Short mmCIF file of C-alpha atoms in Angstrom, two decimals:
data_model
loop_
_atom_site.label_atom_id
_atom_site.label_comp_id
_atom_site.label_asym_id
_atom_site.label_seq_id
_atom_site.Cartn_x
_atom_site.Cartn_y
_atom_site.Cartn_z
CA UNK A 1274 -11.99 -10.17 11.54
CA UNK A 1275 -10.36 -13.45 12.44
CA UNK A 1276 -6.55 -13.51 12.44
CA UNK A 1277 -6.41 -15.60 9.26
CA UNK A 1278 -8.84 -13.23 7.56
CA UNK A 1279 -6.61 -10.31 8.43
CA UNK A 1280 -3.45 -12.00 7.25
CA UNK A 1281 -4.92 -12.93 3.89
CA UNK A 1282 -6.57 -9.56 3.38
CA UNK A 1283 -3.29 -7.80 4.11
CA UNK A 1284 -1.61 -9.84 1.39
CA UNK A 1285 -4.29 -8.87 -1.10
CA UNK A 1286 -4.30 -5.22 -0.06
CA UNK A 1287 -0.59 -4.65 -0.47
CA UNK A 1288 0.98 -7.57 -2.28
CA UNK A 1289 -1.62 -9.38 -4.33
CA UNK A 1290 -0.41 -12.95 -3.84
CA UNK A 1291 -1.81 -15.42 -1.35
CA UNK A 1292 1.43 -16.74 -0.05
CA UNK A 1293 2.13 -20.03 1.70
CA UNK A 1294 5.81 -20.71 1.11
CA UNK A 1295 7.93 -22.34 3.78
CA UNK A 1296 10.54 -20.59 5.90
CA UNK A 1297 14.16 -21.46 5.26
CA UNK A 1298 15.75 -22.58 8.49
CA UNK A 1299 13.03 -23.08 11.10
CA UNK A 1300 13.53 -20.88 14.11
CA UNK A 1301 15.83 -18.45 12.34
CA UNK A 1302 13.99 -15.40 13.64
CA UNK A 1303 14.38 -16.55 17.24
CA UNK A 1304 18.16 -16.25 16.98
CA UNK A 1305 19.81 -13.41 18.83
CA UNK A 1306 21.70 -11.80 17.26
CA UNK A 1307 20.54 -12.49 13.74
CA UNK A 1308 23.00 -14.62 11.74
CA UNK A 1309 25.61 -13.55 9.21
CA UNK A 1310 24.99 -9.82 9.40
CA UNK A 1311 26.82 -7.56 7.01
CA UNK A 1312 27.09 -5.37 10.12
CA UNK A 1313 28.75 -8.30 11.92
CA UNK A 1314 31.45 -6.33 13.72
CA UNK A 1315 28.86 -3.99 15.22
CA UNK A 1316 25.68 -6.05 15.22
CA UNK A 1317 25.90 -7.11 18.86
CA UNK A 1318 26.19 -3.51 20.04
CA UNK A 1319 23.40 -2.38 17.71
CA UNK A 1320 21.12 -5.17 18.88
CA UNK A 1321 21.83 -4.31 22.50
CA UNK A 1322 20.90 -0.71 21.73
CA UNK A 1323 17.73 -1.83 19.90
CA UNK A 1324 16.68 -3.94 22.89
CA UNK A 1325 17.43 -1.11 25.30
CA UNK A 1326 15.46 1.29 23.13
CA UNK A 1327 12.48 -0.99 22.57
CA UNK A 1328 10.16 0.69 25.09
CA UNK A 1329 11.00 4.11 23.66
CA UNK A 1330 10.30 2.78 20.15
CA UNK A 1331 6.98 1.34 21.28
CA UNK A 1332 6.00 4.61 22.96
CA UNK A 1333 6.95 6.48 19.79
CA UNK A 1334 4.62 4.22 17.80
CA UNK A 1335 1.78 4.44 20.33
CA UNK A 1336 1.97 8.23 20.40
CA UNK A 1337 1.95 8.30 16.59
CA UNK A 1338 -1.13 6.05 16.44
CA UNK A 1339 -2.86 8.45 18.83
CA UNK A 1340 -2.50 11.22 16.19
CA UNK A 1341 -4.47 10.09 13.13
CA UNK A 1342 -3.98 12.16 9.99
CA UNK A 1343 -6.83 11.32 7.62
CA UNK A 1344 -6.61 13.12 4.29
CA UNK A 1345 -10.11 12.07 3.19
CA UNK A 1346 -11.54 13.84 6.25
CA UNK A 1347 -8.99 16.69 6.34
CA UNK A 1348 -8.24 15.59 9.89
CA UNK A 1349 -5.01 16.53 11.67
CA UNK A 1350 -3.09 17.07 8.45
CA UNK A 1351 -0.85 20.01 9.53
CA UNK A 1352 -0.37 18.31 12.89
CA UNK A 1353 0.54 15.02 11.17
CA UNK A 1354 3.17 16.70 9.00
CA UNK A 1355 4.64 18.53 11.99
CA UNK A 1356 4.81 15.33 14.02
CA UNK A 1357 6.44 13.48 11.12
CA UNK A 1358 9.04 16.22 10.89
CA UNK A 1359 9.81 15.90 14.60
CA UNK A 1360 10.13 12.11 14.29
CA UNK A 1361 12.61 12.62 11.46
CA UNK A 1362 14.69 15.15 13.41
CA UNK A 1363 14.69 12.89 16.46
CA UNK A 1364 16.03 10.01 14.33
CA UNK A 1365 18.95 12.09 13.07
CA UNK A 1366 17.65 13.64 9.83
CA UNK A 1367 18.86 17.14 9.06
CA UNK A 1368 17.55 19.84 6.74
CA UNK A 1369 14.08 18.56 7.67
CA UNK A 1370 11.47 20.48 5.72
CA UNK A 1371 7.68 20.50 5.64
CA UNK A 1372 6.85 20.92 1.97
CA UNK A 1373 3.55 22.60 1.01
CA UNK A 1374 1.61 21.22 -1.94
CA UNK A 1375 -1.69 22.06 -3.60
CA UNK A 1376 -3.13 19.56 -1.12
CA UNK A 1377 -1.65 18.32 2.14
CA UNK A 1378 2.04 18.81 2.92
CA UNK A 1379 4.93 16.39 2.59
CA UNK A 1380 8.09 16.05 4.66
CA UNK A 1381 11.71 15.80 3.50
CA UNK A 1382 14.99 15.24 5.29
CA UNK A 1383 18.47 13.82 4.77
CA UNK A 1384 21.24 12.13 6.70
CA UNK A 1385 24.69 12.65 5.23
CA UNK A 1386 26.94 9.93 6.66
CA UNK A 1387 29.72 10.63 4.20
CA UNK A 1388 29.04 7.24 2.63
CA UNK A 1389 29.55 6.28 -1.00
CA UNK A 1390 25.94 5.10 -1.42
CA UNK A 1391 22.61 6.72 -0.68
CA UNK A 1392 19.27 5.07 0.08
CA UNK A 1393 15.86 6.65 -0.32
CA UNK A 1394 13.08 5.93 2.18
CA UNK A 1395 9.40 6.60 1.48
CA UNK A 1396 7.04 7.24 4.41
CA UNK A 1397 3.36 8.12 4.61
CA UNK A 1398 1.97 9.80 7.71
CA UNK A 1399 -1.72 9.49 6.78
CA UNK A 1400 -4.06 6.63 7.67
CA UNK A 1401 -7.45 5.31 6.59
CA UNK A 1402 -10.75 6.34 8.12
CA UNK A 1403 -12.15 4.24 10.96
CA UNK A 1404 -15.39 3.59 12.85
CA UNK A 1405 -14.64 2.99 16.57
CA UNK A 1406 -17.83 0.93 16.90
CA UNK A 1407 -16.27 -1.75 14.68
CA UNK A 1408 -13.14 -2.14 16.81
CA UNK A 1409 -12.59 -4.47 19.77
CA UNK A 1410 -10.43 -1.80 21.44
CA UNK A 1411 -10.25 1.96 20.83
CA UNK A 1412 -8.50 2.51 17.47
CA UNK A 1413 -6.30 5.34 18.77
CA UNK A 1414 -5.33 3.72 22.07
CA UNK A 1415 -2.58 1.38 20.89
CA UNK A 1416 -3.66 -1.42 23.20
CA UNK A 1417 -1.44 -4.51 23.44
CA UNK A 1418 -3.32 -7.67 22.45
CA UNK A 1419 -2.13 -11.28 22.12
CA UNK A 1420 -2.54 -12.57 18.57
CA UNK A 1421 -2.55 -16.39 18.57
CA UNK A 1422 0.15 -17.78 16.32
CA UNK A 1423 2.09 -14.50 16.38
CA UNK A 1424 2.39 -12.90 19.81
CA UNK A 1425 1.86 -9.60 21.61
CA UNK A 1426 0.75 -6.93 19.14
CA UNK A 1427 -0.24 -3.27 19.21
CA UNK A 1428 -3.75 -2.61 17.87
CA UNK A 1429 -4.65 0.72 16.32
CA UNK A 1430 -5.35 2.58 13.11
CA UNK A 1431 -2.08 2.86 11.21
CA UNK A 1432 -0.39 0.13 13.28
CA UNK A 1433 0.75 -1.80 10.20
CA UNK A 1434 -0.21 0.61 7.43
CA UNK A 1435 2.34 2.13 7.75
CA UNK A 1436 3.32 3.56 11.12
CA UNK A 1437 4.53 0.29 12.70
CA UNK A 1438 7.06 -0.56 9.95
CA UNK A 1439 8.07 3.09 9.66
CA UNK A 1440 8.59 3.45 13.41
CA UNK A 1441 10.69 0.27 13.26
CA UNK A 1442 12.91 1.76 10.57
CA UNK A 1443 13.34 4.84 12.75
CA UNK A 1444 14.21 2.49 15.62
CA UNK A 1445 17.03 1.09 13.47
CA UNK A 1446 18.49 4.58 13.05
CA UNK A 1447 18.18 5.23 16.79
CA UNK A 1448 19.90 1.92 17.57
CA UNK A 1449 22.82 2.56 15.20
CA UNK A 1450 23.37 5.98 16.74
CA UNK A 1451 23.01 4.73 20.32
CA UNK A 1452 25.58 2.00 19.63
CA UNK A 1453 27.96 4.69 18.31
CA UNK A 1454 28.18 2.70 15.06
CA UNK A 1455 28.76 4.41 11.75
CA UNK A 1456 25.73 4.65 9.51
CA UNK A 1457 26.88 2.84 6.35
CA UNK A 1458 24.79 4.77 3.81
CA UNK A 1459 23.39 8.25 3.38
CA UNK A 1460 19.60 8.42 3.64
CA UNK A 1461 17.01 10.58 1.91
CA UNK A 1462 13.52 10.62 3.47
CA UNK A 1463 10.45 11.67 1.50
CA UNK A 1464 7.03 11.50 3.13
CA UNK A 1465 3.48 12.36 2.14
CA UNK A 1466 0.11 12.73 3.81
CA UNK A 1467 -2.14 11.70 0.91
CA UNK A 1468 -1.28 8.08 0.14
CA UNK A 1469 -4.69 6.88 1.27
CA UNK A 1470 -6.44 9.15 -1.25
CA UNK A 1471 -4.25 8.20 -4.21
CA UNK A 1472 -1.26 10.54 -3.69
CA UNK A 1473 -2.72 13.36 -5.83
CA UNK A 1474 0.04 15.87 -4.97
CA UNK A 1475 3.02 13.71 -4.03
CA UNK A 1476 4.79 14.41 -7.30
CA UNK A 1477 5.04 18.04 -6.19
CA UNK A 1478 7.04 16.87 -3.17
CA UNK A 1479 9.33 14.49 -5.06
CA UNK A 1480 10.14 16.95 -7.86
CA UNK A 1481 10.85 20.00 -5.70
CA UNK A 1482 14.37 20.91 -6.90
CA UNK A 1483 16.27 20.10 -3.68
CA UNK A 1484 14.26 16.92 -3.10
CA UNK A 1485 14.71 15.78 -6.69
CA UNK A 1486 18.46 16.41 -6.54
CA UNK A 1487 18.71 14.29 -3.39
CA UNK A 1488 16.57 11.47 -4.78
CA UNK A 1489 18.55 11.24 -7.99
CA UNK A 1490 21.63 10.32 -5.92
CA UNK A 1491 19.88 7.27 -4.44
CA UNK A 1492 20.61 3.68 -5.47
CA UNK A 1493 16.90 3.09 -4.91
CA UNK A 1494 14.07 3.75 -2.50
CA UNK A 1495 11.82 1.48 -0.46
CA UNK A 1496 8.74 1.69 1.71
CA UNK A 1497 9.21 -0.07 5.08
CA UNK A 1498 6.96 -3.09 5.19
CA UNK A 1499 5.95 -5.80 7.66
CA UNK A 1500 5.96 -8.53 5.08
CA UNK A 1501 6.14 -11.89 6.88
CA UNK A 1502 3.26 -14.35 6.92
CA UNK A 1503 2.79 -17.06 9.56
CA UNK A 1504 5.48 -19.23 7.94
CA UNK A 1505 7.98 -16.38 8.06
CA UNK A 1506 8.17 -16.06 4.27
CA UNK A 1507 8.26 -12.76 2.41
CA UNK A 1508 7.75 -11.51 -1.14
CA UNK A 1509 10.24 -9.45 -3.11
CA UNK A 1510 7.98 -7.49 -5.44
CA UNK A 1511 9.13 -6.55 -8.93
CA UNK A 1512 6.40 -3.96 -9.33
CA UNK A 1513 2.87 -3.03 -8.42
CA UNK A 1514 -0.30 -1.96 -10.17
CA UNK A 1515 -1.17 1.65 -10.58
CA UNK A 1516 -4.51 3.05 -9.49
CA UNK A 1517 -7.08 5.74 -10.23
CA UNK A 1518 -9.68 6.63 -7.60
CA UNK A 1519 -12.75 8.47 -8.85
CA UNK A 1520 -16.46 9.06 -8.62
CA UNK A 1521 -19.04 8.85 -11.39
CA UNK A 1522 -22.07 11.04 -10.68
CA UNK A 1523 -25.44 11.01 -12.42
CA UNK A 1524 -27.80 13.82 -11.49
CA UNK A 1525 -31.02 15.28 -12.72
CA UNK A 1526 -29.44 18.74 -12.61
CA UNK A 1527 -26.56 17.78 -14.95
CA UNK A 1528 -28.59 15.40 -17.12
CA UNK A 1529 -31.45 17.78 -17.74
CA UNK A 1530 -33.86 14.91 -17.14
CA UNK A 1531 -35.16 13.55 -13.86
CA UNK A 1532 -35.50 15.60 -10.67
CA UNK A 1533 -32.96 18.08 -9.36
CA UNK A 1534 -33.58 16.73 -5.86
CA UNK A 1535 -35.32 13.74 -4.27
CA UNK A 1536 -39.02 13.35 -5.11
CA UNK A 1537 -41.76 10.85 -4.22
CA UNK A 1538 -41.17 7.45 -5.83
CA UNK A 1539 -44.69 7.28 -7.23
CA UNK A 1540 -43.56 9.86 -9.75
CA UNK A 1541 -41.24 7.32 -11.40
CA UNK A 1542 -44.09 6.61 -13.80
CA UNK A 1543 -43.55 10.05 -15.35
CA UNK A 1544 -40.01 11.13 -14.33
CA UNK A 1545 -36.60 9.77 -15.38
CA UNK A 1546 -34.29 8.29 -12.71
CA UNK A 1547 -30.66 9.46 -12.34
CA UNK A 1548 -29.97 6.32 -10.30
CA UNK A 1549 -30.95 4.04 -13.16
CA UNK A 1550 -28.96 6.22 -15.53
CA UNK A 1551 -25.85 5.65 -13.44
CA UNK A 1552 -26.49 1.90 -13.39
CA UNK A 1553 -26.77 1.87 -17.18
CA UNK A 1554 -23.52 3.84 -17.52
CA UNK A 1555 -21.71 1.43 -15.18
CA UNK A 1556 -22.90 -1.57 -17.17
CA UNK A 1557 -21.05 -0.32 -20.24
CA UNK A 1558 -17.69 -0.30 -18.43
CA UNK A 1559 -17.33 -4.09 -18.10
CA UNK A 1560 -18.35 -7.32 -19.77
CA UNK A 1561 -21.74 -8.77 -18.68
CA UNK A 1562 -20.10 -10.89 -15.95
CA UNK A 1563 -18.41 -7.80 -14.53
CA UNK A 1564 -14.97 -9.37 -14.78
CA UNK A 1565 -13.26 -7.65 -17.72
CA UNK A 1566 -13.06 -3.94 -18.54
CA UNK A 1567 -14.97 -3.09 -21.75
CA UNK A 1568 -13.74 0.50 -22.08
CA UNK A 1569 -12.62 1.16 -25.65
CA UNK A 1570 -8.87 0.83 -26.07
CA UNK A 1571 -8.34 -0.24 -22.47
CA UNK A 1572 -6.02 -3.14 -23.33
CA UNK A 1573 -4.09 -1.68 -26.26
CA UNK A 1574 -1.04 -0.79 -24.12
CA UNK A 1575 -1.28 -3.60 -21.56
CA UNK A 1576 1.98 -5.57 -21.30
CA UNK A 1577 1.23 -9.26 -20.69
CA UNK A 1578 3.28 -11.04 -18.06
CA UNK A 1579 6.43 -12.66 -19.40
CA UNK A 1580 6.92 -16.41 -19.23
CA UNK A 1581 9.35 -15.90 -16.34
CA UNK A 1582 6.87 -13.77 -14.42
CA UNK A 1583 4.21 -16.44 -14.86
CA UNK A 1584 6.67 -19.11 -13.72
CA UNK A 1585 7.45 -17.13 -10.57
CA UNK A 1586 3.75 -16.96 -9.75
CA UNK A 1587 3.17 -20.67 -10.40
CA UNK A 1588 6.14 -21.57 -8.19
CA UNK A 1589 4.82 -19.40 -5.35
CA UNK A 1590 1.37 -20.98 -5.69
CA UNK A 1591 2.78 -24.47 -5.10
CA UNK A 1592 3.47 -23.71 -1.46
CA UNK A 1593 0.10 -22.11 -0.78
CA UNK A 1594 -2.99 -23.59 0.85
CA UNK A 1595 -5.73 -22.82 -1.66
CA UNK A 1596 -8.56 -24.17 0.49
CA UNK A 1597 -7.47 -22.06 3.46
CA UNK A 1598 -7.19 -19.00 1.26
CA UNK A 1599 -10.70 -19.49 -0.09
CA UNK A 1600 -12.08 -20.00 3.40
CA UNK A 1601 -10.32 -16.89 4.71
CA UNK A 1602 -11.69 -14.77 1.87
CA UNK A 1603 -15.17 -16.27 2.05
CA UNK A 1604 -15.21 -17.45 -1.56
CA UNK A 1605 -15.96 -20.84 -3.09
CA UNK A 1606 -14.44 -20.35 -6.55
CA UNK A 1607 -11.97 -18.05 -8.26
CA UNK A 1608 -13.02 -15.79 -11.09
CA UNK A 1609 -14.10 -17.67 -14.25
CA UNK A 1610 -13.62 -20.92 -12.25
CA UNK A 1611 -9.87 -20.68 -12.84
CA UNK A 1612 -7.34 -22.98 -11.26
CA UNK A 1613 -5.48 -21.40 -8.35
CA UNK A 1614 -2.24 -20.61 -10.17
CA UNK A 1615 -4.13 -19.26 -13.18
CA UNK A 1616 -6.21 -17.07 -10.87
CA UNK A 1617 -3.02 -15.69 -9.32
CA UNK A 1618 -1.62 -14.97 -12.76
CA UNK A 1619 -4.83 -13.14 -13.62
CA UNK A 1620 -4.55 -11.22 -10.34
CA UNK A 1621 -1.13 -9.90 -11.31
CA UNK A 1622 -1.74 -9.43 -15.03
CA UNK A 1623 -5.18 -7.92 -15.50
CA UNK A 1624 -6.30 -4.31 -15.12
CA UNK A 1625 -9.58 -3.92 -13.25
CA UNK A 1626 -12.65 -1.72 -12.96
CA UNK A 1627 -14.03 -2.06 -9.43
CA UNK A 1628 -17.06 -0.53 -7.72
CA UNK A 1629 -16.03 0.49 -4.19
CA UNK A 1630 -19.42 1.85 -3.27
CA UNK A 1631 -22.79 2.98 -4.61
CA UNK A 1632 -24.72 5.79 -2.99
CA UNK A 1633 -28.16 7.04 -4.00
CA UNK A 1634 -31.16 8.23 -2.05
CA UNK A 1635 -32.08 6.72 1.30
CA UNK A 1636 -29.86 3.99 2.79
CA UNK A 1637 -31.05 3.88 6.40
CA UNK A 1638 -33.28 1.28 8.12
CA UNK A 1639 -36.57 0.42 6.52
CA UNK A 1640 -37.78 1.94 3.28
CA UNK A 1641 -38.29 5.50 2.13
CA UNK A 1642 -40.26 5.87 -1.06
CA UNK A 1643 -38.22 8.44 -2.95
CA UNK A 1644 -36.80 8.83 -6.44
CA UNK A 1645 -33.27 10.20 -5.84
CA UNK A 1646 -32.10 13.22 -7.76
CA UNK A 1647 -28.48 12.07 -7.72
CA UNK A 1648 -26.53 8.82 -7.66
CA UNK A 1649 -22.79 8.32 -7.07
CA UNK A 1650 -20.50 5.37 -7.79
CA UNK A 1651 -17.07 5.27 -6.16
CA UNK A 1652 -14.66 3.38 -8.41
CA UNK A 1653 -11.05 2.29 -8.39
CA UNK A 1654 -9.28 1.32 -11.59
CA UNK A 1655 -6.13 -0.81 -11.25
CA UNK A 1656 -3.59 -0.29 -14.00
CA UNK A 1657 -0.79 -2.53 -15.23
CA UNK A 1658 2.31 -1.78 -17.32
CA UNK A 1659 2.26 -0.11 -19.85
CA UNK A 1660 -0.96 1.72 -19.04
CA UNK A 1661 -0.78 5.23 -17.63
CA UNK A 1662 -3.14 7.20 -15.45
CA UNK A 1663 -3.46 9.98 -18.04
CA UNK A 1664 -4.30 7.50 -20.81
CA UNK A 1665 -6.85 5.67 -18.65
CA UNK A 1666 -8.66 8.83 -17.57
CA UNK A 1667 -8.89 10.03 -21.17
CA UNK A 1668 -10.24 6.68 -22.38
CA UNK A 1669 -12.84 6.44 -19.64
CA UNK A 1670 -14.17 9.91 -20.40
CA UNK A 1671 -14.22 9.16 -24.14
CA UNK A 1672 -16.04 5.88 -23.50
CA UNK A 1673 -18.79 7.53 -21.45
CA UNK A 1674 -19.24 10.25 -24.05
CA UNK A 1675 -19.36 7.75 -26.93
CA UNK A 1676 -22.04 5.71 -25.19
CA UNK A 1677 -24.26 8.73 -24.63
CA UNK A 1678 -23.32 9.50 -21.03
CA UNK A 1679 -21.65 12.89 -21.48
CA UNK A 1680 -23.75 14.15 -18.57
CA UNK A 1681 -22.27 11.61 -16.14
CA UNK A 1682 -19.65 13.54 -14.21
CA UNK A 1683 -16.21 12.02 -13.61
CA UNK A 1684 -14.41 13.36 -10.54
CA UNK A 1685 -10.88 11.92 -10.17
CA UNK A 1686 -9.50 12.27 -6.65
CA UNK A 1687 -6.09 10.63 -7.06
CA UNK A 1688 -3.97 7.96 -8.65
CA UNK A 1689 -0.67 7.10 -10.28
CA UNK A 1690 0.96 4.85 -12.86
CA UNK A 1691 2.10 1.23 -12.34
CA UNK A 1692 5.55 0.56 -10.92
CA UNK A 1693 8.22 -1.82 -12.25
CA UNK A 1694 11.67 -2.57 -10.85
CA UNK A 1695 14.42 -4.64 -12.48
CA UNK A 1696 15.23 -7.96 -10.87
CA UNK A 1697 18.97 -7.27 -11.32
CA UNK A 1698 18.84 -3.76 -9.80
CA UNK A 1699 21.09 -3.16 -6.79
CA UNK A 1700 17.97 -2.50 -4.70
CA UNK A 1701 16.39 -5.90 -5.41
CA UNK A 1702 19.73 -7.72 -5.12
CA UNK A 1703 20.20 -6.07 -1.71
CA UNK A 1704 16.75 -7.25 -0.62
CA UNK A 1705 17.48 -10.83 -1.65
CA UNK A 1706 20.91 -10.82 -0.02
CA UNK A 1707 19.51 -9.37 3.20
CA UNK A 1708 16.71 -11.91 3.46
CA UNK A 1709 19.21 -14.70 2.81
CA UNK A 1710 21.48 -13.41 5.58
CA UNK A 1711 18.50 -13.26 7.94
CA UNK A 1712 17.46 -16.84 7.13
CA UNK A 1713 14.18 -15.70 5.61
CA UNK A 1714 12.57 -17.45 2.63
CA UNK A 1715 11.98 -14.86 -0.09
CA UNK A 1716 9.67 -15.45 -3.06
CA UNK A 1717 10.19 -13.22 -6.08
CA UNK A 1718 6.75 -11.83 -6.85
CA UNK A 1719 6.14 -10.61 -10.40
CA UNK A 1720 3.76 -7.82 -9.44
CA UNK A 1721 1.66 -6.58 -6.54
CA UNK A 1722 -2.04 -6.44 -7.27
CA UNK A 1723 -2.13 -3.62 -4.74
CA UNK A 1724 -0.78 -0.15 -5.35
CA UNK A 1725 1.60 2.44 -3.92
CA UNK A 1726 3.07 5.56 -5.53
CA UNK A 1727 6.39 3.93 -6.46
CA UNK A 1728 5.99 5.18 -10.03
CA UNK A 1729 6.74 8.66 -8.72
CA UNK A 1730 10.30 7.39 -8.25
CA UNK A 1731 10.71 4.92 -11.11
CA UNK A 1732 9.51 7.36 -13.80
CA UNK A 1733 11.35 10.45 -14.99
CA UNK A 1734 12.60 12.77 -13.71
CA UNK A 1735 13.56 10.76 -10.60
CA UNK A 1736 14.20 7.44 -12.40
CA UNK A 1737 15.42 5.22 -9.55
CA UNK A 1738 14.34 1.68 -8.51
CA UNK A 1739 11.52 1.50 -5.96
CA UNK A 1740 10.35 -1.46 -3.88
CA UNK A 1741 9.15 -2.75 -0.49
CA UNK A 1742 11.36 -4.19 2.25
CA UNK A 1743 11.01 -5.42 5.80
CA UNK A 1744 10.47 -8.36 8.08
CA UNK A 1745 7.97 -8.53 10.93
CA UNK A 1746 4.23 -8.99 10.75
CA UNK A 1747 0.97 -7.13 10.98
CA UNK A 1748 -2.45 -7.17 9.37
CA UNK A 1749 -5.87 -5.56 9.14
CA UNK A 1750 -4.80 -2.63 6.95
CA UNK A 1751 -7.91 -0.50 6.15
CA UNK A 1752 -9.95 -2.79 8.45
CA UNK A 1753 -11.01 -2.83 12.10
CA UNK A 1754 -8.50 -4.16 14.66
CA UNK A 1755 -5.43 -3.41 12.56
CA UNK A 1756 -2.33 -4.63 14.39
CA UNK A 1757 1.48 -4.80 14.32
CA UNK A 1758 3.53 -7.51 16.01
CA UNK A 1759 5.78 -6.35 18.87
CA UNK A 1760 6.82 -9.47 20.83
CA UNK A 1761 6.80 -12.56 18.65
CA UNK A 1762 6.02 -16.02 20.01
CA UNK A 1763 6.41 -17.50 16.53
CA UNK A 1764 10.07 -18.51 15.96
CA UNK A 1765 9.68 -17.91 12.23
CA UNK A 1766 8.38 -14.35 12.47
CA UNK A 1767 10.20 -11.23 13.65
CA UNK A 1768 9.01 -9.07 16.50
CA UNK A 1769 9.87 -5.38 16.64
CA UNK A 1770 13.50 -5.75 17.73
CA UNK A 1771 14.28 -8.41 15.12
CA UNK A 1772 12.51 -6.32 12.48
CA UNK A 1773 14.64 -3.36 13.58
CA UNK A 1774 17.75 -5.46 13.04
CA UNK A 1775 16.41 -6.48 9.64
CA UNK A 1776 16.51 -2.83 8.56
CA UNK A 1777 20.00 -2.48 10.03
CA UNK A 1778 21.13 -5.47 7.99
CA UNK A 1779 19.69 -3.97 4.81
CA UNK A 1780 21.63 -0.74 5.30
CA UNK A 1781 24.94 -2.54 5.79
CA UNK A 1782 24.25 -4.94 2.93
CA UNK A 1783 23.51 -2.07 0.53
CA UNK A 1784 26.79 -0.46 1.51
CA UNK A 1785 28.74 -3.66 0.81
CA UNK A 1786 27.03 -5.23 -2.20
CA UNK A 1787 28.70 -4.98 -5.60
#
């Protein structure tokens, strides 16, 4: 993909707003050291340590990229957990534990600095699948490539989602220790290896008694994030959509009609088609234009955006380049021909039923005259407050049964509820104060259209605020040529060392904020 394509797609994948706000204080990120740090008395020494440790941090990231843990393929999962545990120990975490689940393991560790406040950090060690043929350089090599408008970047699967930002947070801990500075907060690390398949067993990690006890002491938890666009601006997200990932399967064997396996297509004149049955079932899930879920009761618990949330979105839209966004996404109009700000409001507000993929019969070159015995639709359902995963699954099954599709199988592979965080929480106030100190323009974003398992933390029994934080840049998550910025040539955007210092600033700000 082109650089602009990657940047816009990243925003949609993980934030859900097409951002174009201006940076406060041009050139702020080029300053060294960063201005007005809460860690001011020690910031020079910490920065010096971060600069001295940069090559070690980069090697740590490159080595991590070379070990892909892919839950969907059951690839390197024990190895990924073991490597994550070693990274944690190396960064100063103690009581590091690999936690078994009914699926792939998680990792837990703590740093007790004797501080009055404790911060939770969420990591994922798994990455998305990849096809090397689609990449301009080998996806596990970690090659350094110049990205025009940004600078020298490392390319590889997991570079930005999420190993680059996570390795940068670890670099902050290494720098604080190397500078012999006092860590200002205690830290609790929880990590999983199934985020890319909908975190089906992460709750088992977070609610293990010793993990739960540690998390409940936290003022909040965040996922490290490379959140800057080309202007240097960031979003402070007040929540994110939930998700359910599933398959719907129509088969002759389950239906009792049509073939149990593939047969010659000429027989369609006398034999029912499971593929057409699946198509008919899918058509009942949405309105005729495909834009609005039509599942019975789907909207009865949906909380509309508040007037303030809508205002936040409209304000963010004013600084965006709508034409550039459309060009980058390859679209001519927004859904229902909406105006840009209304489309962004719809993006944040509406639950969705999306077809990720359809598989039936022969899909290779040329034709193959068969009538398939089975058809599969891969779906993702995005949920908004106050929907829940359990409610949505129940309503989807009831809808299929009511419409005569009891034979259509529903295999749920993962998912979780939506996340919300209070704007006046200490976590969000710390984010805003940190960005201000760094000279970074921060837009308050009502809700991510993308998803992450933050609801594991915001809901009982953990019940703490959960959010994203970080400066720096990267893009191409889930796509070929994924990258993470290391040496920035853009004065508005942080490279790895500046992003490291951004995490340092957050830690000291959290310790000091009222």
